[in-house]
CSV table of C-alpha atoms in Angstrom, one decimal:
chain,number,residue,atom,x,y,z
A,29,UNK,CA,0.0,0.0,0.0
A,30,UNK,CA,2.5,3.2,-1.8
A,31,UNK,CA,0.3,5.5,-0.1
A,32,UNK,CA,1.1,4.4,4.1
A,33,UNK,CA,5.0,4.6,3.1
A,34,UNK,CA,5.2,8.6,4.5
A,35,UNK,CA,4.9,7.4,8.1
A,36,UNK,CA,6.5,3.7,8.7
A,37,UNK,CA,6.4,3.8,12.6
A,38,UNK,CA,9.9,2.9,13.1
A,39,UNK,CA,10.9,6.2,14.8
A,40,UNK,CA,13.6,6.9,11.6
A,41,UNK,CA,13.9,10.7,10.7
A,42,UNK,CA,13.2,11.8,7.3
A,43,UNK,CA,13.4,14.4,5.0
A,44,UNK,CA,10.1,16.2,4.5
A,45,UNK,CA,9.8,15.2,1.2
A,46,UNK,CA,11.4,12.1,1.2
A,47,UNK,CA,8.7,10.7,-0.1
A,48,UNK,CA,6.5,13.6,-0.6
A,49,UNK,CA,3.0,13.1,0.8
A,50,UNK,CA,0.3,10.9,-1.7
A,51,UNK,CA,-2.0,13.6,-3.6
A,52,UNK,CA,-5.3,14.8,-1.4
A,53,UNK,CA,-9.2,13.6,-2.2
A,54,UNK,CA,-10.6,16.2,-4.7
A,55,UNK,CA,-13.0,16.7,-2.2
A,56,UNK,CA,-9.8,18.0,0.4
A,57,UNK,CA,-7.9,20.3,-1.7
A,58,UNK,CA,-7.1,23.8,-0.2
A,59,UNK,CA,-7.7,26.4,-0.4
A,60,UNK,CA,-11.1,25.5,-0.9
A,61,UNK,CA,-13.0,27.0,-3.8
A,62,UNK,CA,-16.4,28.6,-2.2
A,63,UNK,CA,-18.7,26.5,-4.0
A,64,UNK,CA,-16.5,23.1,-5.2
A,65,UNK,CA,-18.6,21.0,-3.7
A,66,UNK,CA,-21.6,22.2,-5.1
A,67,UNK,CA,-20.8,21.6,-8.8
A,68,UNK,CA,-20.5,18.0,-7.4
A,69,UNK,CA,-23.8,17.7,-5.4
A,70,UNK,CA,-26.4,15.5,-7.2
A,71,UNK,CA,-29.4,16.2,-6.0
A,72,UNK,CA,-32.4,13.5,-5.4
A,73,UNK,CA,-35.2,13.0,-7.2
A,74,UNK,CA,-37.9,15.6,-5.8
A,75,UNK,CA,-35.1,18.0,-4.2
A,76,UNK,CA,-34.7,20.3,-7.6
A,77,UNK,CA,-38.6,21.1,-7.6
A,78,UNK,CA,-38.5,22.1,-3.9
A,79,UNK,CA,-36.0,24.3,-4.2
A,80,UNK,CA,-37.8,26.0,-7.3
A,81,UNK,CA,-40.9,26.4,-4.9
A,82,UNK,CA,-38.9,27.9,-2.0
A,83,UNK,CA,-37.2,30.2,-4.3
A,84,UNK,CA,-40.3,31.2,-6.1
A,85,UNK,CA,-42.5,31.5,-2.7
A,86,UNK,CA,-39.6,33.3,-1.2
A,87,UNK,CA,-39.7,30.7,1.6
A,88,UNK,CA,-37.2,28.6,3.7
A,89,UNK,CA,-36.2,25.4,2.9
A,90,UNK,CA,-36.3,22.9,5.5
A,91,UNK,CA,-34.5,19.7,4.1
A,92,UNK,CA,-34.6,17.0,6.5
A,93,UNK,CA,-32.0,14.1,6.6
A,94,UNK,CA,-29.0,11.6,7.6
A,95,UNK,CA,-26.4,12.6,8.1
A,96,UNK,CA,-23.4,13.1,5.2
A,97,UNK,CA,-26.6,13.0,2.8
A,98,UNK,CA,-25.8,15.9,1.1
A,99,UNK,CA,-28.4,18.7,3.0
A,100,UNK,CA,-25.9,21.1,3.4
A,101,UNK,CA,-23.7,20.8,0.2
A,102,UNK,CA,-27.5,22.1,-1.4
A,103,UNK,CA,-26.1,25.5,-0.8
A,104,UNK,CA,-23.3,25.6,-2.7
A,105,UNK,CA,-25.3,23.8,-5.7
A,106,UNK,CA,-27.8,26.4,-5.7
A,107,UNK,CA,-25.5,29.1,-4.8
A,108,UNK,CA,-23.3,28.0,-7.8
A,109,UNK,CA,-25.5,27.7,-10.8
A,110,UNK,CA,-27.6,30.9,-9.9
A,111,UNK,CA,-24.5,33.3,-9.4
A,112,UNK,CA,-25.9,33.8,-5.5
A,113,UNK,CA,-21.6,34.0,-4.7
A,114,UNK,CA,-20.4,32.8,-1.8
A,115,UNK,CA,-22.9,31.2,0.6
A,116,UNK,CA,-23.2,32.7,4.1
A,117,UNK,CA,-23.0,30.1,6.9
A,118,UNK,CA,-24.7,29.7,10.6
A,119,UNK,CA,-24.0,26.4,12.4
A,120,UNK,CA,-26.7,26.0,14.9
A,121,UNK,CA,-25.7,24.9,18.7
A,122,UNK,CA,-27.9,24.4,22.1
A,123,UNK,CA,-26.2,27.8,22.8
A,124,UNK,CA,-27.3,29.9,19.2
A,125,UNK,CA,-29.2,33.5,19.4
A,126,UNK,CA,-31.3,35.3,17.0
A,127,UNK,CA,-29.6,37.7,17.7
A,128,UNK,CA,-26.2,37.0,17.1
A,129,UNK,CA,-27.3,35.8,13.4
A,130,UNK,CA,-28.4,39.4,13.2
A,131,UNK,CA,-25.8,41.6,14.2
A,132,UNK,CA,-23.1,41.2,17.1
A,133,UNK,CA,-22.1,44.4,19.4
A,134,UNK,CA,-18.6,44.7,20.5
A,135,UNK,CA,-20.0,47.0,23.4
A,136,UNK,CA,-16.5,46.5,25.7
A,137,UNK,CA,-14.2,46.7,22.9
A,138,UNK,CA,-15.7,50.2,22.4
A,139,UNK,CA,-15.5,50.9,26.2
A,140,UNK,CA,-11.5,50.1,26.1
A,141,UNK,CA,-11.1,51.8,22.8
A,142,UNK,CA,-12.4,55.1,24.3
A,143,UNK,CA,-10.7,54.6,27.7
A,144,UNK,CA,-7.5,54.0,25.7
A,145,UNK,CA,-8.0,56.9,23.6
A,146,UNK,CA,-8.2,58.8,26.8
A,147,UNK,CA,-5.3,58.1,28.2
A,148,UNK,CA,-3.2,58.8,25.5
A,149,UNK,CA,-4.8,62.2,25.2
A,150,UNK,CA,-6.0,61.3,21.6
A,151,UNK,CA,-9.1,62.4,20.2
A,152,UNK,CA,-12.2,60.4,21.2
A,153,UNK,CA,-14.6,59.6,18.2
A,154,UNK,CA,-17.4,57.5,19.2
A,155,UNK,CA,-17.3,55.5,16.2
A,156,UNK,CA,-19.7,52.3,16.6
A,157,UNK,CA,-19.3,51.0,12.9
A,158,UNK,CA,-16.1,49.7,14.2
A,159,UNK,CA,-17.8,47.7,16.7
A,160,UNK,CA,-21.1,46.4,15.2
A,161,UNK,CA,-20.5,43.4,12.6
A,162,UNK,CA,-24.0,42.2,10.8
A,163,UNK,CA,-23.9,37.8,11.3
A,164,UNK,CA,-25.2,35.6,8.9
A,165,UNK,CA,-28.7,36.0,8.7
A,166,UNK,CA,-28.4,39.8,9.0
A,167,UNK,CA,-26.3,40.0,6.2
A,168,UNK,CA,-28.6,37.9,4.1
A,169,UNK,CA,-31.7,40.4,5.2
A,170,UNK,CA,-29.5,43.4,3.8
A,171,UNK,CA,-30.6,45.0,1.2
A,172,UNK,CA,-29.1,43.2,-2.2
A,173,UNK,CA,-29.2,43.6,-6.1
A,174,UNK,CA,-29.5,39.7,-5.8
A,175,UNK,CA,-30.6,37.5,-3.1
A,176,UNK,CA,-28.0,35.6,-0.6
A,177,UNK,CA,-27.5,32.2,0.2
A,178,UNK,CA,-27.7,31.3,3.8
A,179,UNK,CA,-27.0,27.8,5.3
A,180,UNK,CA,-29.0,27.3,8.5
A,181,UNK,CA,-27.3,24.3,9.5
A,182,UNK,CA,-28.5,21.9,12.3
A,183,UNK,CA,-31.7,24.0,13.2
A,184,UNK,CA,-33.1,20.8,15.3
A,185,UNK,CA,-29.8,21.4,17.4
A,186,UNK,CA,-30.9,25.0,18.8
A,187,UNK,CA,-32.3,25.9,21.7
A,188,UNK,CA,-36.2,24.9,21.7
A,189,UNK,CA,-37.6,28.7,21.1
A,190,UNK,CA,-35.4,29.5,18.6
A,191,UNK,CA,-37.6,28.5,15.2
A,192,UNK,CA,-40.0,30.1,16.7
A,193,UNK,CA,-37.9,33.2,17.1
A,194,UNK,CA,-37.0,33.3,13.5
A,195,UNK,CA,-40.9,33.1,12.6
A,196,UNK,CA,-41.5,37.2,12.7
A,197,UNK,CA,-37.5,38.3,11.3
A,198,UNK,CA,-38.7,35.5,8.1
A,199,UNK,CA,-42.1,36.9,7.6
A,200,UNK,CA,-40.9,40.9,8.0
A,201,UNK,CA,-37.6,40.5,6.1
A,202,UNK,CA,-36.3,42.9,8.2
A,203,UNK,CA,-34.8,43.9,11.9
A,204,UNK,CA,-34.0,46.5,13.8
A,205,UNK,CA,-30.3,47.5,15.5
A,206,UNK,CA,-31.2,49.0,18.9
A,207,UNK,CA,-27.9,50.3,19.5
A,208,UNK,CA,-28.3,52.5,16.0
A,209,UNK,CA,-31.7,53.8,16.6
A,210,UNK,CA,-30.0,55.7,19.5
A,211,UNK,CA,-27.2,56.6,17.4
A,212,UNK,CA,-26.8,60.3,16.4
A,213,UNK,CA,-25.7,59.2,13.2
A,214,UNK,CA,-28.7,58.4,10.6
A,215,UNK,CA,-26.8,56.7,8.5
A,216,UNK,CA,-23.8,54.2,9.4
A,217,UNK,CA,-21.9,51.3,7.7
A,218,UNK,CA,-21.3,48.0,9.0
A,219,UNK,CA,-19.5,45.4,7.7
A,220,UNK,CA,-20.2,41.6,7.3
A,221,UNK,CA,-17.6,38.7,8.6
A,222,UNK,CA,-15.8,39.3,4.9
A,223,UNK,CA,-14.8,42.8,5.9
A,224,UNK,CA,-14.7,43.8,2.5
A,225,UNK,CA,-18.6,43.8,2.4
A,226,UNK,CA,-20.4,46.6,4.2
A,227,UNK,CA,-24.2,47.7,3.7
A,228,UNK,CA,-25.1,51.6,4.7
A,229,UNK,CA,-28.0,50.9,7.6
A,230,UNK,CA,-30.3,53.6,7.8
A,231,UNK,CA,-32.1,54.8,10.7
A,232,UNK,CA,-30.4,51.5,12.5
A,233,UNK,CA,-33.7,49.3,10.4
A,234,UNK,CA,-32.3,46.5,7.8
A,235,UNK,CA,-34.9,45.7,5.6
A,236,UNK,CA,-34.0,43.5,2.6
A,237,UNK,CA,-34.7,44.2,-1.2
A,238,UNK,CA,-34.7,40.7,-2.4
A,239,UNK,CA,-35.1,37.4,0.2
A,240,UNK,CA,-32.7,35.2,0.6
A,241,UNK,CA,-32.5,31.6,-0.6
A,242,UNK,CA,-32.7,29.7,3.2
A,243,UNK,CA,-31.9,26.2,3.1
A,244,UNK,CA,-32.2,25.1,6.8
A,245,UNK,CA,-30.6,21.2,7.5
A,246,UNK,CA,-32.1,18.7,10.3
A,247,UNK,CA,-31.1,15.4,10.8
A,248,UNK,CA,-34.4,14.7,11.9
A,249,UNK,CA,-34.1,14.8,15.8
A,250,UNK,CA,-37.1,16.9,17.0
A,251,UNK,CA,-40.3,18.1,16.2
A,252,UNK,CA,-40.9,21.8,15.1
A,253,UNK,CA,-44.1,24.1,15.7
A,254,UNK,CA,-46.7,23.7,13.1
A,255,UNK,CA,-46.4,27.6,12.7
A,256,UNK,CA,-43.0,27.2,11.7
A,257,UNK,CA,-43.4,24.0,9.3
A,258,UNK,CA,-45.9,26.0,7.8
A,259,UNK,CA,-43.8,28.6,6.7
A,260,UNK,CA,-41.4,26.6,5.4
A,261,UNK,CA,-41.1,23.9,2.1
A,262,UNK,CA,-39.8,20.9,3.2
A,263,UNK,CA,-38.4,18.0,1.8
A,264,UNK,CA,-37.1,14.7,3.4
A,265,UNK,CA,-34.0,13.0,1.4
A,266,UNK,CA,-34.8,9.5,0.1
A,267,UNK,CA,-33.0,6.5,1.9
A,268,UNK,CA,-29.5,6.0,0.4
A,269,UNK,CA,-29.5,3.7,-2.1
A,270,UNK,CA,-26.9,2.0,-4.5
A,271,UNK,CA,-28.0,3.8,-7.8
A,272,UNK,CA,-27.4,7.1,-5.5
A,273,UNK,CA,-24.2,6.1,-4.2
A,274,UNK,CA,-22.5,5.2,-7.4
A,275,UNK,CA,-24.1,8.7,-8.8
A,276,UNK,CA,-21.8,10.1,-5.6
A,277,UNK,CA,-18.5,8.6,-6.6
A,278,UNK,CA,-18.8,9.0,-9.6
A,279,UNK,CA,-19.4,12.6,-9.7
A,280,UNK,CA,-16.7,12.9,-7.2
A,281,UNK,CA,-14.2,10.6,-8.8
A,282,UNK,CA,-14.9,8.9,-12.4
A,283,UNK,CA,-16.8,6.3,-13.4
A,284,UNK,CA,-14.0,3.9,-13.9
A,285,UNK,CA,-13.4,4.2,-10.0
A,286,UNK,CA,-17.2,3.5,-9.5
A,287,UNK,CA,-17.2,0.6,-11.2
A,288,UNK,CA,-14.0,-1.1,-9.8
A,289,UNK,CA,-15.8,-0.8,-6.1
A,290,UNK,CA,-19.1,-2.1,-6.9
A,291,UNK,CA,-19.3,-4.4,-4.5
A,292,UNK,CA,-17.8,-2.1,-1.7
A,293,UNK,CA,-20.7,0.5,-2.6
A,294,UNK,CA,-23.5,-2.5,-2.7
A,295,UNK,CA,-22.4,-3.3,1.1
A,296,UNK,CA,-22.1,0.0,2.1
A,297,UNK,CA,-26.0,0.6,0.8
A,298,UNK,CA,-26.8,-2.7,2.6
A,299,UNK,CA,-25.1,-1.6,5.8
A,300,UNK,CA,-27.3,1.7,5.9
A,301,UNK,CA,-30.6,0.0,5.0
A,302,UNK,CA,-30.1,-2.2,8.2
A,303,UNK,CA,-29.8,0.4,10.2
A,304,UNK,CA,-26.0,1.1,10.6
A,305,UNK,CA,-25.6,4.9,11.2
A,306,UNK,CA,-23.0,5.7,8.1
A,307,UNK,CA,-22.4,8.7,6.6
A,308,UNK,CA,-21.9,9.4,2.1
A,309,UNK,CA,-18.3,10.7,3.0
A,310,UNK,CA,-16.8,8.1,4.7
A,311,UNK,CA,-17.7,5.6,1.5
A,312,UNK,CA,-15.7,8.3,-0.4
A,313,UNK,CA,-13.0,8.4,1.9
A,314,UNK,CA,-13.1,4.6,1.5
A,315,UNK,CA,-13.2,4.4,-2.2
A,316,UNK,CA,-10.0,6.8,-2.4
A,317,UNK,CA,-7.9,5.0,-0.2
A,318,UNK,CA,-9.2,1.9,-1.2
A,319,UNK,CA,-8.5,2.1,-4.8
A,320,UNK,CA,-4.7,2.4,-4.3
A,321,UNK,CA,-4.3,-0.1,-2.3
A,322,UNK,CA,-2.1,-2.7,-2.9
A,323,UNK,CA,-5.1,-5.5,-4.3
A,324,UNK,CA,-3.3,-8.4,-2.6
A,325,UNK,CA,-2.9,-7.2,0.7
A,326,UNK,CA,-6.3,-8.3,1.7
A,327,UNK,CA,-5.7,-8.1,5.7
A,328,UNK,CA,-4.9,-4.5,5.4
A,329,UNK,CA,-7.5,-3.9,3.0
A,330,UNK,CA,-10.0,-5.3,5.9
A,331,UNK,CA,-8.6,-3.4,8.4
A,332,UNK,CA,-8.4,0.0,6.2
A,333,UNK,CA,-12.5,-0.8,6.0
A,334,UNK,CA,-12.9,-1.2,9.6
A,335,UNK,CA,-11.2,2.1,10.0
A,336,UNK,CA,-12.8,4.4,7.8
A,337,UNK,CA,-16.7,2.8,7.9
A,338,UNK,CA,-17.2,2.7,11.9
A,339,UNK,CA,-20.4,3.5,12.6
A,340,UNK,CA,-20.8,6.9,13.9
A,341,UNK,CA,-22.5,6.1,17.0
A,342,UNK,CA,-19.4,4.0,17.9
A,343,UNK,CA,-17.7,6.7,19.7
């Protein structure tokens, strides 16, 4: 197996690149294009008409799912063939705000920036734009030629109130900045997580010009208020099957490579469909390592397996 020969476990110094190290997965190449994995994605049947209807209805989608199933790479898909650019990102934990999707306040970094300015007998300029930075959501609500893209990833992971704290910001397309309504400015710009990006915020209101395409991922843990299903289109990814997963390596490899681990991609679909909790990327990972492996080396080949296809809920 050429590709285990970097590291050899025998405690010998070597040369960096003496050998050099084996050539990444497509998929792990860096830096990372900002939507390479979307030209890849191939999306079930059923998935291309509900993203038509929540881009038409100007709605959220809500795509349900295993995990590795592809809910999130949907983004970059969409994101890529429409021109939306770069897709804006907000991983839900038990510990996410509205807020902080809106806009965060650096209110004691503007304390010590003023207290410093003080002390050194420089001019103080109350200047909040340096402090105020619009998150994820609130840059997808601010006013666009064309809508955003915005990955709400993990939603059934939040904090039980949260869905229905994004009910009112969804409907309105638009939220307020306290800390600007007070501001004697009328006028101020604030800058997105690219710092590049600003939007001018008037009168501290954001109000968008064009929704934003919301694809919102759950791996199917919880239940959701009927007021929030409601305002969403949803759509449930099919079971994994071996058609599917051949589509996946090939797209991501060739077809050649698909065919040569048939067999590996028919147990892998058998595997799932009893019930072992595998994810689409670690058959990838598999297939790459797999198909330059030395063929007669079938006790590593077994144990390479083993490594890369645990089940995930074998900690």
């Amino acid at each position: 197996m050429a590709w285990t020969s970097y590291y050899r476990g025998d405690g010998q110094p070597r040369e960096e690149a003496e050998p050099p190290l084996p050539p990444s997965p497509p998929w792990r190449e860096f830096p990372r294009p900002d939507v390479a994995e979307g030209r890849l994605f191939q999306p079930p049947e059923g998935l291309v008409e509900a993203v038509n209807a929540a881009l038409s209805l100007r709605r959220p989608l809500l795509v349900t799912g295993m995990p590795g199933s592809g809910k999130s790479t949907l983004i970059e898909s969409v994101a890529s063939e429409l021109k939306l650019g770069a897709p804006l990102r907000w991983h839900i934990t038990s510990r996410s705000t509205l807020t902080d999707s809106l806009y965060r306040y650096d209110v004691l970094g503007r304390i010590h920036a003023q207290q410093f300015a003080q002390l050194s007998g420089a001019p103080v300029e109350d200047s909040i734009a340096d402090f105020l930075q619009l998150g994820p959501l609130g840059a997808a609500l601010a006013p666009t030629e064309r809508p955003r893209a915005l990955l709400i990833d993990e939603i059934d992971k939040s904090d039980l109130d949260l869905p229905s704290d994004l009910l009112d910001v969804l409907e309105r397309g638009e939220f307020r900045i306290p800390e600007l309504t007070r501001h004697q400015d009328q006028r101020v710009s604030i800058r997105e997580s690219d710092a590049a990006i600003t939007h001018e915020i008037v009168d501290g209101r954001v109000r968008c010009t064009n929704f934003p395409f919301i694809v919102m991922t759950s791996n199917g843990e919880r239940d959701f208020p009927a007021a929030f299903l409601r305002r969403c289109v949803r759509f449930r990814m099919p079971p994994i099957n071996e058609e599917m997963l051949a589509r996946i390596v090939e797209a991501h490899l060739d077809a050649a490579t698909a065919a040569r681990v048939s067999e590996l991609i028919s147990q892998f679909a058998r595997d799932v469909g009893a019930g072992r909790s595998l994810a689409t990327d670690q058959l990838l990972n598999a297939v790459f390592l797999l198909t330059g492996a030395d063929p007669e080396d079938a006790a590593a080949r077994e144990r390479l397996t083993g490594l890369l296809l645990r089940d995930l809920s074998d900690a």
